[in-house]
One Martini backbone bead per residue (centre of mass of N, CA, C, O) as a GRO file, in nm:
protein
  371
    1PHE     BB    1   0.058   0.062  -0.021
    2VAL     BB    2   0.298   0.256   0.002
    3THR     BB    3   0.407   0.215  -0.284
    4THR     BB    4   0.151   0.309  -0.433
    5TYR     BB    5   0.135   0.592  -0.311
    6TRP     BB    6   0.416   0.701  -0.407
    7SER     BB    7   0.370   0.648  -0.710
    8ALA     BB    8   0.122   0.831  -0.743
    9LYS     BB    9   0.256   1.091  -0.636
   10SER     BB   10   0.488   1.107  -0.847
   11LEU     BB   11   0.300   1.121  -1.097
   12VAL     BB   12   0.161   1.386  -1.023
   13GLN     BB   13   0.421   1.557  -1.007
   14ARG     BB   14   0.511   1.514  -1.302
   15ASN     BB   15   0.249   1.635  -1.434
   16SER     BB   16   0.287   1.926  -1.269
   17MET     BB   17   0.533   1.985  -1.401
   18PRO     BB   18   0.729   2.149  -1.580
   19PRO     BB   19   0.877   2.158  -1.861
   20THR     BB   20   1.125   2.003  -1.997
   21GLN     BB   21   1.385   1.983  -2.212
   22GLU     BB   22   1.263   1.738  -2.358
   23HIS     BB   23   0.988   1.859  -2.420
   24LEU     BB   24   1.092   2.102  -2.582
   25SER     BB   25   1.238   1.937  -2.799
   26ILE     BB   26   0.984   1.796  -2.908
   27SER     BB   27   0.831   2.053  -2.985
   28LEU     BB   28   1.041   2.158  -3.189
   29GLN     BB   29   1.028   1.910  -3.377
   30LEU     BB   30   0.730   1.945  -3.451
   31MET     BB   31   0.760   2.228  -3.571
   32ASP     BB   32   0.964   2.149  -3.790
   33LEU     BB   33   0.779   1.945  -3.933
   34GLN     BB   34   0.555   2.143  -4.005
   35ASP     BB   35   0.729   2.342  -4.169
   36HIS     BB   36   0.838   2.135  -4.368
   37THR     BB   37   0.560   2.060  -4.485
   38LYS     BB   38   0.477   2.339  -4.578
   39GLY     BB   39   0.715   2.388  -4.771
   40LEU     BB   40   0.664   2.142  -4.952
   41LEU     BB   41   0.374   2.213  -5.043
   42LEU     BB   42   0.445   2.489  -5.163
   43ALA     BB   43   0.652   2.387  -5.372
   44LEU     BB   44   0.460   2.198  -5.525
   45SER     BB   45   0.241   2.409  -5.594
   46SER     BB   46   0.430   2.593  -5.750
   47SER     BB   47   0.500   2.392  -5.979
   48ILE     BB   48   0.212   2.356  -6.080
   49PHE     BB   49   0.142   2.651  -6.148
   50ILE     BB   50   0.385   2.715  -6.332
   51GLY     BB   51   0.349   2.482  -6.535
   52ALA     BB   52   0.054   2.563  -6.617
   53SER     BB   53   0.105   2.857  -6.715
   54PHE     BB   54   0.249   2.793  -6.982
   55ILE     BB   55   0.003   2.662  -7.121
   56ILE     BB   56  -0.203   2.888  -7.093
   57LYS     BB   57  -0.034   3.107  -7.237
   58LYS     BB   58   0.000   2.956  -7.505
   59LYS     BB   59  -0.301   2.946  -7.576
   60GLY     BB   60  -0.336   3.252  -7.574
   61LEU     BB   61  -0.127   3.309  -7.800
   62LYS     BB   62  -0.265   3.144  -8.021
   63LYS     BB   63  -0.534   3.290  -8.017
   64ALA     BB   64  -0.419   3.575  -8.073
   65GLY     BB   65  -0.258   3.498  -8.339
   66SER     BB   66  -0.525   3.423  -8.507
   67LEU     BB   67  -0.623   3.753  -8.490
   68GLY     BB   68  -0.312   3.842  -8.536
   69VAL     BB   69  -0.026   3.942  -8.426
   70ARG     BB   70   0.231   3.792  -8.314
   71ALA     BB   71   0.458   3.802  -8.062
   72GLY     BB   72   0.710   3.731  -8.247
   73GLY     BB   73   0.614   3.992  -8.443
   74GLY     BB   74   0.526   4.231  -8.217
   75GLY     BB   75   0.271   4.160  -8.080
   76TYR     BB   76  -0.018   4.261  -7.830
   77GLY     BB   77  -0.294   4.091  -7.829
   78TYR     BB   78  -0.267   3.917  -7.562
   79LEU     BB   79  -0.360   4.151  -7.363
   80ARG     BB   80  -0.678   4.079  -7.464
   81GLU     BB   81  -0.643   3.788  -7.337
   82PRO     BB   82  -0.780   3.602  -7.084
   83LEU     BB   83  -0.600   3.345  -7.096
   84TRP     BB   84  -0.330   3.486  -7.049
   85TRP     BB   85  -0.407   3.608  -6.770
   86THR     BB   86  -0.453   3.340  -6.633
   87GLY     BB   87  -0.159   3.249  -6.657
   88MET     BB   88  -0.034   3.487  -6.502
   89ILE     BB   89  -0.183   3.439  -6.235
   90THR     BB   90  -0.076   3.153  -6.195
   91MET     BB   91   0.222   3.238  -6.174
   92ILE     BB   92   0.194   3.427  -5.931
   93VAL     BB   93   0.097   3.211  -5.736
   94GLY     BB   94   0.353   3.035  -5.761
   95GLU     BB   95   0.558   3.253  -5.662
   96VAL     BB   96   0.429   3.296  -5.385
   97ALA     BB   97   0.463   3.002  -5.291
   98ASN     BB   98   0.772   3.001  -5.321
   99PHE     BB   99   0.826   3.229  -5.121
  100ALA     BB  100   0.688   3.087  -4.875
  101ALA     BB  101   0.867   2.830  -4.865
  102TYR     BB  102   1.130   2.978  -4.755
  103ALA     BB  103   0.999   3.020  -4.459
  104PHE     BB  104   0.985   2.682  -4.395
  105ALA     BB  105   1.225   2.596  -4.586
  106PRO     BB  106   1.497   2.498  -4.719
  107ALA     BB  107   1.668   2.574  -5.007
  108ILE     BB  108   1.761   2.274  -5.068
  109LEU     BB  109   1.452   2.198  -5.119
  110VAL     BB  110   1.308   2.417  -5.298
  111THR     BB  111   1.484   2.463  -5.554
  112PRO     BB  112   1.492   2.171  -5.689
  113LEU     BB  113   1.168   2.153  -5.715
  114GLY     BB  114   1.146   2.331  -5.975
  115ALA     BB  115   1.165   2.087  -6.180
  116LEU     BB  116   0.858   2.001  -6.168
  117SER     BB  117   0.751   2.214  -6.371
  118ILE     BB  118   0.857   2.063  -6.620
  119ILE     BB  119   0.675   1.817  -6.592
  120VAL     BB  120   0.405   1.961  -6.600
  121SER     BB  121   0.448   2.095  -6.874
  122ALA     BB  122   0.499   1.837  -7.041
  123GLY     BB  123   0.236   1.688  -6.973
  124LEU     BB  124   0.033   1.912  -7.068
  125ALA     BB  125   0.140   1.936  -7.357
  126HIS     BB  126   0.060   1.645  -7.433
  127VAL     BB  127  -0.254   1.680  -7.366
  128VAL     BB  128  -0.336   1.979  -7.464
  129LEU     BB  129  -0.128   2.045  -7.724
  130GLY     BB  130  -0.001   1.773  -7.861
  131GLU     BB  131   0.284   1.733  -7.751
  132ARG     BB  132   0.519   1.510  -7.781
  133LEU     BB  133   0.615   1.248  -7.546
  134HIS     BB  134   0.878   1.074  -7.539
  135LEU     BB  135   1.078   0.843  -7.398
  136LEU     BB  136   1.307   1.039  -7.308
  137GLY     BB  137   1.118   1.237  -7.165
  138MET     BB  138   1.009   1.035  -6.956
  139LEU     BB  139   1.286   0.977  -6.833
  140GLY     BB  140   1.337   1.268  -6.736
  141CYS     BB  141   1.094   1.279  -6.545
  142LEU     BB  142   1.178   1.042  -6.367
  143LEU     BB  143   1.445   1.162  -6.268
  144CYS     BB  144   1.321   1.410  -6.129
  145MET     BB  145   1.143   1.252  -5.926
  146VAL     BB  146   1.365   1.088  -5.788
  147GLY     BB  147   1.543   1.326  -5.698
  148SER     BB  148   1.324   1.472  -5.532
  149LEU     BB  149   1.271   1.241  -5.331
  150VAL     BB  150   1.554   1.230  -5.212
  151ILE     BB  151   1.560   1.522  -5.103
  152VAL     BB  152   1.306   1.510  -4.924
  153LEU     BB  153   1.414   1.268  -4.736
  154HIS     BB  154   1.717   1.444  -4.680
  155ALA     BB  155   1.646   1.706  -4.573
  156PRO     BB  156   1.696   1.956  -4.378
  157ASP     BB  157   1.629   2.135  -4.122
  158GLU     BB  158   1.505   2.415  -4.008
  159THR     BB  159   1.604   2.713  -3.897
  160GLN     BB  160   1.540   2.863  -3.588
  161LEU     BB  161   1.407   3.188  -3.600
  162GLN     BB  162   1.318   3.493  -3.401
  163SER     BB  163   1.459   3.706  -3.602
  164VAL     BB  164   1.599   3.933  -3.825
  165HIS     BB  165   1.862   3.971  -3.667
  166GLN     BB  166   1.974   3.685  -3.706
  167VAL     BB  167   2.001   3.696  -4.010
  168TRP     BB  168   2.190   3.943  -4.016
  169ALA     BB  169   2.415   3.808  -3.849
  170LEU     BB  170   2.470   3.576  -4.049
  171ALA     BB  171   2.548   3.765  -4.294
  172PHE     BB  172   2.818   3.869  -4.111
  173GLN     BB  173   2.968   3.634  -4.150
  174PRO     BB  174   3.260   3.548  -4.290
  175GLY     BB  175   3.160   3.341  -4.499
  176PHE     BB  176   2.928   3.512  -4.632
  177THR     BB  177   3.090   3.764  -4.691
  178ALA     BB  178   3.282   3.625  -4.890
  179TYR     BB  179   3.062   3.539  -5.088
  180VAL     BB  180   2.953   3.820  -5.161
  181MET     BB  181   3.222   3.934  -5.267
  182THR     BB  182   3.259   3.725  -5.489
  183VAL     BB  183   3.001   3.790  -5.645
  184LEU     BB  184   3.058   4.088  -5.702
  185PHE     BB  185   3.330   4.060  -5.851
  186ALA     BB  186   3.242   3.852  -6.065
  187SER     BB  187   3.005   4.016  -6.186
  188LEU     BB  188   3.169   4.266  -6.268
  189ALA     BB  189   3.370   4.119  -6.453
  190LEU     BB  190   3.155   4.004  -6.649
  191ALA     BB  191   3.011   4.277  -6.722
  192ILE     BB  192   3.270   4.459  -6.800
  193TYR     BB  193   3.466   4.249  -6.949
  194ALA     BB  194   3.327   3.981  -7.069
  195GLY     BB  195   3.073   4.085  -7.210
  196PRO     BB  196   3.189   4.251  -7.460
  197LEU     BB  197   3.372   4.000  -7.561
  198TYR     BB  198   3.178   3.712  -7.482
  199GLY     BB  199   2.857   3.741  -7.473
  200GLN     BB  200   2.795   3.637  -7.785
  201THR     BB  201   2.949   3.332  -7.734
  202GLN     BB  202   2.922   3.300  -7.413
  203ILE     BB  203   2.685   3.168  -7.199
  204LEU     BB  204   2.827   3.198  -6.904
  205VAL     BB  205   2.826   3.498  -6.855
  206TYR     BB  206   2.518   3.563  -6.802
  207ILE     BB  207   2.454   3.312  -6.631
  208GLY     BB  208   2.649   3.376  -6.399
  209ILE     BB  209   2.514   3.634  -6.304
  210CYS     BB  210   2.231   3.521  -6.249
  211SER     BB  211   2.312   3.301  -6.044
  212MET     BB  212   2.462   3.465  -5.826
  213VAL     BB  213   2.247   3.684  -5.780
  214GLY     BB  214   2.014   3.482  -5.729
  215SER     BB  215   2.121   3.370  -5.457
  216LEU     BB  216   2.079   3.641  -5.307
  217SER     BB  217   1.772   3.664  -5.355
  218VAL     BB  218   1.697   3.408  -5.199
  219MET     BB  219   1.810   3.492  -4.923
  220SER     BB  220   1.631   3.746  -4.903
  221CYS     BB  221   1.360   3.602  -4.930
  222LYS     BB  222   1.394   3.431  -4.678
  223ALA     BB  223   1.421   3.664  -4.476
  224LEU     BB  224   1.148   3.795  -4.551
  225GLY     BB  225   0.973   3.546  -4.488
  226ILE     BB  226   1.045   3.529  -4.188
  227ALA     BB  227   0.940   3.810  -4.111
  228LEU     BB  228   0.644   3.755  -4.196
  229LYS     BB  229   0.591   3.509  -4.022
  230LEU     BB  230   0.644   3.651  -3.747
  231THR     BB  231   0.429   3.869  -3.786
  232PHE     BB  232   0.182   3.669  -3.804
  233MET     BB  233   0.262   3.555  -3.503
  234GLY     BB  234   0.314   3.859  -3.341
  235HIS     BB  235   0.617   3.943  -3.450
  236ASN     BB  236   0.712   4.239  -3.538
  237GLN     BB  237   0.941   4.309  -3.830
  238LEU     BB  238   0.868   4.588  -3.986
  239LEU     BB  239   1.025   4.795  -3.786
  240TYR     BB  240   1.283   4.696  -3.902
  241PRO     BB  241   1.543   4.776  -4.115
  242GLU     BB  242   1.624   4.488  -4.214
  243THR     BB  243   1.368   4.437  -4.379
  244SER     BB  244   1.418   4.662  -4.589
  245TYR     BB  245   1.690   4.559  -4.688
  246CYS     BB  246   1.588   4.291  -4.801
  247ALA     BB  247   1.389   4.413  -5.006
  248LEU     BB  248   1.604   4.571  -5.165
  249VAL     BB  249   1.777   4.329  -5.250
  250VAL     BB  250   1.560   4.184  -5.409
  251VAL     BB  251   1.508   4.401  -5.624
  252VAL     BB  252   1.796   4.434  -5.735
  253CYS     BB  253   1.853   4.134  -5.806
  254VAL     BB  254   1.611   4.085  -5.998
  255VAL     BB  255   1.681   4.299  -6.207
  256ILE     BB  256   1.958   4.184  -6.283
  257GLN     BB  257   1.869   3.899  -6.349
  258MET     BB  258   1.664   3.969  -6.581
  259ASN     BB  259   1.853   4.123  -6.767
  260TYR     BB  260   2.062   3.881  -6.825
  261LEU     BB  261   1.854   3.670  -6.908
  262ASN     BB  262   1.747   3.819  -7.158
  263LYS     BB  263   2.016   3.823  -7.305
  264ALA     BB  264   2.051   3.517  -7.326
  265LEU     BB  265   1.778   3.463  -7.478
  266ASP     BB  266   1.846   3.652  -7.727
  267ILE     BB  267   2.111   3.487  -7.820
  268PHE     BB  268   2.015   3.207  -7.721
  269ASN     BB  269   1.897   2.910  -7.684
  270THR     BB  270   1.655   2.793  -7.477
  271ALA     BB  271   1.757   2.493  -7.460
  272MET     BB  272   2.025   2.604  -7.323
  273VAL     BB  273   1.951   2.807  -7.098
  274SER     BB  274   1.764   2.656  -6.901
  275PRO     BB  275   1.953   2.423  -6.789
  276ILE     BB  276   2.202   2.597  -6.718
  277TYR     BB  277   2.060   2.790  -6.526
  278TYR     BB  278   1.954   2.580  -6.328
  279VAL     BB  279   2.224   2.466  -6.238
  280PHE     BB  280   2.369   2.729  -6.140
  281PHE     BB  281   2.148   2.840  -5.956
  282THR     BB  282   2.123   2.594  -5.767
  283CYS     BB  283   2.416   2.577  -5.676
  284ALA     BB  284   2.439   2.866  -5.558
  285THR     BB  285   2.206   2.834  -5.352
  286ILE     BB  286   2.323   2.597  -5.189
  287VAL     BB  287   2.583   2.737  -5.106
  288ALA     BB  288   2.457   2.984  -4.966
  289SER     BB  289   2.286   2.822  -4.759
  290GLY     BB  290   2.520   2.661  -4.631
  291ILE     BB  291   2.666   2.919  -4.524
  292LEU     BB  292   2.437   3.076  -4.373
  293PHE     BB  293   2.270   2.807  -4.228
  294GLN     BB  294   2.424   2.539  -4.197
  295ASP     BB  295   2.290   2.276  -4.324
  296PHE     BB  296   2.527   2.049  -4.323
  297GLN     BB  297   2.594   2.046  -4.007
  298ARG     BB  298   2.305   1.880  -3.943
  299GLN     BB  299   2.453   1.644  -4.100
  300SER     BB  300   2.542   1.372  -4.241
  301SER     BB  301   2.743   1.250  -4.482
  302GLY     BB  302   2.531   1.060  -4.608
  303ALA     BB  303   2.308   1.274  -4.656
  304VAL     BB  304   2.471   1.462  -4.837
  305VAL     BB  305   2.534   1.257  -5.062
  306THR     BB  306   2.239   1.191  -5.127
  307GLU     BB  307   2.159   1.477  -5.214
  308LEU     BB  308   2.363   1.502  -5.445
  309CYS     BB  309   2.246   1.263  -5.606
  310GLY     BB  310   1.965   1.388  -5.642
  311PHE     BB  311   2.063   1.639  -5.792
  312VAL     BB  312   2.198   1.493  -6.031
  313THR     BB  313   1.938   1.354  -6.125
  314ILE     BB  314   1.787   1.613  -6.196
  315LEU     BB  315   1.990   1.721  -6.402
  316SER     BB  316   1.963   1.485  -6.598
  317GLY     BB  317   1.662   1.525  -6.656
  318VAL     BB  318   1.676   1.816  -6.764
  319PHE     BB  319   1.874   1.764  -6.997
  320LEU     BB  320   1.705   1.546  -7.138
  321LEU     BB  321   1.456   1.719  -7.196
  322HIS     BB  322   1.606   1.947  -7.363
  323ALA     BB  323   1.785   1.779  -7.564
  324THR     BB  324   1.496   1.611  -7.661
  325LYS     BB  325   1.267   1.806  -7.752
  326ASP     BB  326   1.337   1.776  -8.089
  327PHE     BB  327   1.317   1.476  -8.105
  328ASP     BB  328   1.334   1.211  -8.358
  329PRO     BB  329   1.296   0.876  -8.356
  330SER     BB  330   1.295   0.823  -8.677
  331SER     BB  331   1.615   0.920  -8.704
  332LEU     BB  332   1.714   0.661  -8.624
  333HIS     BB  333   1.997   0.441  -8.643
  334LEU     BB  334   2.074   0.107  -8.706
  335TRP     BB  335   2.354  -0.050  -8.583
  336LYS     BB  336   2.568  -0.293  -8.745
  337THR     BB  337   2.760  -0.610  -8.746
  338ASP     BB  338   2.918  -0.828  -8.918
  339LYS     BB  339   3.135  -1.094  -8.960
  340ASP     BB  340   3.341  -0.893  -9.138
  341GLY     BB  341   3.306  -0.588  -9.002
  342GLN     BB  342   3.063  -0.463  -9.122
  343HIS     BB  343   2.871  -0.169  -9.141
  344LEU     BB  344   2.533  -0.127  -9.042
  345ALA     BB  345   2.268   0.098  -9.173
  346CYS     BB  346   1.943   0.185  -9.117
  347VAL     BB  347   1.748   0.378  -9.321
  348ASP     BB  348   1.501   0.177  -9.359
  349GLU     BB  349   1.264  -0.073  -9.419
  350GLU     BB  350   1.384  -0.151  -9.721
  351SER     BB  351   1.695  -0.080  -9.647
  352MET     BB  352   2.056  -0.129  -9.666
  353VAL     BB  353   2.382  -0.013  -9.563
  354VAL     BB  354   2.706  -0.100  -9.678
  355SER     BB  355   3.017  -0.025  -9.506
  356SER     BB  356   3.357   0.006  -9.620
  357SER     BB  357   3.682   0.032  -9.726
  358ALA     BB  358   3.612  -0.112 -10.015
  359LYS     BB  359   3.284  -0.099 -10.007
  360SER     BB  360   2.946  -0.016 -10.147
  361ARG     BB  361   2.615  -0.141 -10.072
  362THR     BB  362   2.280  -0.254 -10.138
  363ILE     BB  363   2.049  -0.410  -9.919
  364SER     BB  364   1.828  -0.597  -9.773
  365CYS     BB  365   1.669  -0.678  -9.480
  366GLY     BB  366   1.674  -0.982  -9.532
  367GLU     BB  367   1.983  -1.008  -9.557
  368VAL     BB  368   2.048  -0.905  -9.272
  369SER     BB  369   1.906  -1.134  -9.114
  370ARG     BB  370   2.112  -1.355  -9.230
  371HIS     BB  371   2.367  -1.227  -9.074
   0.00000   0.00000   0.00000
């Protein structure tokens, strides 16, 4: 009876005691998981909206082009087309969701998931616009999905910051200060020296400026998103000058980024610009986030390597999608070698060409099957 009495009394005392450090740690972990999930859902919804917006805007452009001068010919009739504005609003919603995602999840998770918008766009183009998605395109989509899943499963937890002052303090740490100075000097060198000399022939000149400056815009967007999130939670951060500084950096960086991206698109093929820009921009953003928020320090080496493998998988899928965008499977030639070492190339279903160092003649496919 005495043992039961004291056990019950100690249980009541434990339940009435204030939360211990262990309880607080569990609560913080649950909050991290909730924020992580919110950021993931926002990033996924952003990819869906942005991917769908390309298709909606393209249908609006086609409809407007059938009634007047096309946009490629200098026409602006699409501005009177409601379908085009629907696509523009859809894109704005996706960009807002992407901006909000940075407030809840680390940049190393949000930025690579932008590749999913390519999958959405390719899939909808196949269904809605009738643009054929061949086997290699499907393989590229699969690689993007697998890589995104790997990153989602191994992404680090978000750093819990209580004010915009903490973000500003992190920005002035030696490591990130050195990164910012490197970006500024490299961008100025590319814009002032390399741009006039090599900008018309080397695609990496303008893409490099966009990518490096873009990484700073993402870090500023993330700081601004954290300030807004804390403000909505009741801790007003809009009164601090650091919040205004972050907003100013976002505006300046985005203007520079769009200026040089437009130059790259005007000079080079879009099929080249899009994947290269995605690769360099994502790499620069991951490096900047790793330095500013120490994302990789909270992970094991195995998790970091797994994330890098997922990122490489996404890059492979993106390059495959863009490199084979205009690929015609019927143009493939089937190469074979006969017993004498002669190289056979199937030209069409009716004939085969045999080429060797000594002679060249045409034989039928039936003869090839007998070889």
